[in-house]
Amino acid sequence: MYLKSLSIKNYRKYGKEVQTINFAHSKWPEIPEDEDETEKINITEEYISKSSSLIVGKNNSGKSTIVKLLNTLQNSKSGSRSVFKHTDFNLKILSDWYHENIDNKSEEEIKSINKSHFPKLEFQLILGIDDGNDLISSFEDILILSGIETVETHENQEIAEVTIDVKYEVVDEVAFLEDLVKIKTSYSNDSQQYDELYKKELQYRQFLALFSSNYFVLNFYPIGREEPAKEFSLSSLLKVDTIEANTVKNDKTLSQAYNKIVSTYIKNNDIEEINSLVGGINYQVKGMIDANIKDILQSAVSSIESIKNLKMNLHPDVTLEKIFANSIIYEYQEGNNNIPESQFGMGYTNLMVIIAKIVDYIELYSEKDINGSVNILCIEEPESFMHPQMQELFIKNISKAIATLLGKKQQLDTFQIIITTHSTHILNSKIQSGNTLNNISYLGQAGVNNIIKNISDDAIVSGRDIDNKAYEYIKKYLRLEVSDIFFADAVILVEGVSEETYLRYEIDKHPILKNHHIKVYRIDGAYAHQFISLLDLLEIKTVIFTDMDLKRKEKDEEGKKIDILSYNINDLNIQYANSTECLTTNSTLQYFIKKELNDENAKYDKINPKLIEMLTDKDELVIICENISMYSQGKINGYYATSFEEAIVLTNSINEDKKKYKKSLIKLLQKVHPKMKYFEDIDENSKLADKSYMYQVKLSDGKSKFSTGIVYLSVTDEDFSIKQPQYIESGLNSLCDYFEE
């Protein structure tokens, strides 16, 4: 049995829209007993990677909320009160409900509020039954029996699932309504003591207090039933253990952890030799007491009271648990020296404590307990104190530990691991170990509320404009570029190094944008659109800056390419009206034009007219698709720019503001190629715009110098000033608008 999903509504920062988080199936693979140890570890690593659930998100995105909720529900019984407080409700929902139903309503209107409209917390758990050996006794309650539904058998051999609806709701409708009326009428005679604003605040605080009262009970509902189950508890079904973030409490953290492991092992194993030794110790101590101490004490007592009334027996109570309770000291062996744990780095200690707690978790349960219930181990933010390389190896390290344990404990059929993290390195570790994005839950925000996005290979590829080969590229790119896309406030995709350097500089000095985590990815124009499916799924605000990349190769009558246009283009109709090829070579641009046409199979005969229509006499091309916006160059200073460099040249070649921008442009060009005569000869009177494309060609081998030159001169030269091309300015402004909203 395992936990398939948890749905949440109205809980904390989760709003009215139901948010569902899916969890990985944990059917342990069959490993032959005679399998090589190295191969066992490899199998285990792949299993941990594929079957563990990773919850990722920025701070305050609700990761710990999920773990806390699971811990709360596992101990819940039907009819329990005071399970949650008003702070566990979505406070905006409570505020809106109060102003809608109480603040501006009469007493009679308040009394007529239907119970079904009262605020409540709602959850749903779906449990998968994947083995006929699961303890069916857990389902004897009427709630569970009515909740079982058979499902199609799939690769995980699932035979059924159980749905459990949970509501934290008002149980005494009449009394609750009476208190709502009292709140409305409170302080009515205190108008002189309190001003109206303060009186309303006090009334609202009284309202909030109701949600921490005994009016609310926790109810479990069978599917399709309006009446809750009278007696039911999740405690027999759900066993959740949590390894909290920052496990390093003191200089004896490791010793305490391993003392616990030893004690647990002793409880679960009958060690005859040690038991005999402990019995012998008790016997010897008993003999020593009786021979040397008992008589002395008895005589002393007898002098006060009759021996008949105070006859004593002193019996030693030495046990294995007491012996080992604090007898283990953890040390690190370095050569011939034993190093105390107080000298360990905190990252190493944190990792070892996590492994120790995993050991204790596995040793704690009998095989019957593990296979008969949902067993979940939550590891919260294990990256604390770990350097990046240790984080990258985290999955591998715990896999080795678990592989070793399972070799002695046999296999645990349903042992689920849930890891919460905001570490890109741990995220990378999981993606690359299993070569998949399955079982990753992204926690983000939509307005003031948290949202949950369940990431999987199928969710990214299915029904989207991406093939499997392109998807493999995405997974590899995430590895190479570090997957902090999951933790960014917004994402910018650019063509190459020039745009990347320039935009990072512009963002860093922007009064609004510099206060947000904006990830700039350098992706060739041919591949930017391959990321759309992932970005669309995550609903992350994304701006794409891509080049126009006008096709410049001409053909003769036989269709052979004979020449490359060396001149600027000022009229798309003249140049491309009769073209039998797409006027742009940019795949990303083609992708968005197809989106605009609502025709994914559109060819040049549809793409070209649409592009010409959208670009005629426009200084930029903008296409917006929900959270993703694409920006490209247009007609600047009389000519169509084909690249970032050409857009910079055209934008700054005009004679305005005392030629400030033109002078700065000349400085930049001459810095990139100080010995090239082509740039040495230009001056303030040169018609730079007319030769913008040729400048771009000459700059092709110095693209990185171009953007670096902009940054360098901007910092070191007070007179240097470059104007942003319009398409870049518009894209950055759209991010500002997004953050201000």
mmCIF file with all atom_site columns, C-alpha atoms in Angstrom, residues 498 644-645 648-649 663-680 682 694-713 720 722:
data_model
loop_
_atom_site.group_PDB
_atom_site.id
_atom_site.type_symbol
_atom_site.label_atom_id
_atom_site.label_alt_id
_atom_site.label_comp_id
_atom_site.label_asym_id
_atom_site.label_entity_id
_atom_site.label_seq_id
_atom_site.pdbx_PDB_ins_code
_atom_site.Cartn_x
_atom_site.Cartn_y
_atom_site.Cartn_z
_atom_site.occupancy
_atom_site.B_iso_or_equiv
_atom_site.pdbx_formal_charge
_atom_site.auth_seq_id
_atom_site.auth_comp_id
_atom_site.auth_asym_id
_atom_site.auth_atom_id
_atom_site.pdbx_PDB_model_num
ATOM 1  C CA . SER A 1 498 ? 26.087 38.721 -26.175 1.00 0.00 ? 498 SER A CA 1
ATOM 2  C CA . PHE A 1 644 ? 21.042 41.765 -31.360 1.00 0.00 ? 644 PHE A CA 1
ATOM 3  C CA . GLU A 1 645 ? 24.267 43.419 -32.533 1.00 0.00 ? 645 GLU A CA 1
ATOM 4  C CA . ILE A 1 648 ? 22.211 47.961 -31.132 1.00 0.00 ? 648 ILE A CA 1
ATOM 5  C CA . VAL A 1 649 ? 23.895 49.553 -34.147 1.00 0.00 ? 649 VAL A CA 1
ATOM 6  C CA . LYS A 1 663 ? 29.520 58.689 -30.235 1.00 0.00 ? 663 LYS A CA 1
ATOM 7  C CA . SER A 1 664 ? 29.168 55.837 -27.736 1.00 0.00 ? 664 SER A CA 1
ATOM 8  C CA . LEU A 1 665 ? 28.432 53.363 -30.536 1.00 0.00 ? 665 LEU A CA 1
ATOM 9  C CA . ILE A 1 666 ? 31.598 54.388 -32.390 1.00 0.00 ? 666 ILE A CA 1
ATOM 10 C CA . LYS A 1 667 ? 33.588 53.934 -29.168 1.00 0.00 ? 667 LYS A CA 1
ATOM 11 C CA . LEU A 1 668 ? 32.147 50.462 -28.773 1.00 0.00 ? 668 LEU A CA 1
ATOM 12 C CA . LEU A 1 669 ? 32.836 49.365 -32.353 1.00 0.00 ? 669 LEU A CA 1
ATOM 13 C CA . GLN A 1 670 ? 36.399 50.595 -32.212 1.00 0.00 ? 670 GLN A CA 1
ATOM 14 C CA . LYS A 1 671 ? 36.984 48.857 -28.881 1.00 0.00 ? 671 LYS A CA 1
ATOM 15 C CA . VAL A 1 672 ? 35.771 45.501 -30.201 1.00 0.00 ? 672 VAL A CA 1
ATOM 16 C CA . HIS A 1 673 ? 38.052 45.703 -33.235 1.00 0.00 ? 673 HIS A CA 1
ATOM 17 C CA . PRO A 1 674 ? 40.701 48.350 -32.433 1.00 0.00 ? 674 PRO A CA 1
ATOM 18 C CA . LYS A 1 675 ? 42.991 47.383 -35.336 1.00 0.00 ? 675 LYS A CA 1
ATOM 19 C CA . MET A 1 676 ? 40.355 46.874 -38.012 1.00 0.00 ? 676 MET A CA 1
ATOM 20 C CA . LYS A 1 677 ? 40.445 49.645 -40.591 1.00 0.00 ? 677 LYS A CA 1
ATOM 21 C CA . TYR A 1 678 ? 36.751 49.081 -41.240 1.00 0.00 ? 678 TYR A CA 1
ATOM 22 C CA . PHE A 1 679 ? 35.972 50.652 -37.873 1.00 0.00 ? 679 PHE A CA 1
ATOM 23 C CA . GLU A 1 680 ? 38.913 53.009 -37.582 1.00 0.00 ? 680 GLU A CA 1
ATOM 24 C CA . ILE A 1 682 ? 34.118 55.810 -38.985 1.00 0.00 ? 682 ILE A CA 1
ATOM 25 C CA . MET A 1 694 ? 28.079 44.686 -42.720 1.00 0.00 ? 694 MET A CA 1
ATOM 26 C CA . TYR A 1 695 ? 29.075 45.831 -39.237 1.00 0.00 ? 695 TYR A CA 1
ATOM 27 C CA . GLN A 1 696 ? 27.289 42.778 -37.872 1.00 0.00 ? 696 GLN A CA 1
ATOM 28 C CA . VAL A 1 697 ? 29.227 40.521 -40.247 1.00 0.00 ? 697 VAL A CA 1
ATOM 29 C CA . LYS A 1 698 ? 32.503 42.090 -39.164 1.00 0.00 ? 698 LYS A CA 1
ATOM 30 C CA . LEU A 1 699 ? 31.495 41.631 -35.526 1.00 0.00 ? 699 LEU A CA 1
ATOM 31 C CA . SER A 1 700 ? 30.641 37.944 -35.954 1.00 0.00 ? 700 SER A CA 1
ATOM 32 C CA . ASP A 1 701 ? 33.991 36.826 -34.545 1.00 0.00 ? 701 ASP A CA 1
ATOM 33 C CA . GLY A 1 702 ? 33.756 39.206 -31.603 1.00 0.00 ? 702 GLY A CA 1
ATOM 34 C CA . LYS A 1 703 ? 30.242 38.735 -30.246 1.00 0.00 ? 703 LYS A CA 1
ATOM 35 C CA . SER A 1 704 ? 31.371 38.185 -26.661 1.00 0.00 ? 704 SER A CA 1
ATOM 36 C CA . LYS A 1 705 ? 33.641 41.257 -26.912 1.00 0.00 ? 705 LYS A CA 1
ATOM 37 C CA . PHE A 1 706 ? 30.660 43.277 -28.106 1.00 0.00 ? 706 PHE A CA 1
ATOM 38 C CA . SER A 1 707 ? 28.518 42.741 -25.010 1.00 0.00 ? 707 SER A CA 1
ATOM 39 C CA . THR A 1 708 ? 31.516 42.794 -22.669 1.00 0.00 ? 708 THR A CA 1
ATOM 40 C CA . GLY A 1 709 ? 32.524 46.083 -24.265 1.00 0.00 ? 709 GLY A CA 1
ATOM 41 C CA . ILE A 1 710 ? 29.094 47.565 -23.518 1.00 0.00 ? 710 ILE A CA 1
ATOM 42 C CA . VAL A 1 711 ? 29.379 46.598 -19.853 1.00 0.00 ? 711 VAL A CA 1
ATOM 43 C CA . TYR A 1 712 ? 33.019 47.679 -19.539 1.00 0.00 ? 712 TYR A CA 1
ATOM 44 C CA . LEU A 1 713 ? 32.512 51.100 -21.115 1.00 0.00 ? 713 LEU A CA 1
ATOM 45 C CA . PHE A 1 720 ? 29.392 56.300 -22.584 1.00 0.00 ? 720 PHE A CA 1
ATOM 46 C CA . ILE A 1 722 ? 23.955 53.064 -25.187 1.00 0.00 ? 722 ILE A CA 1
#
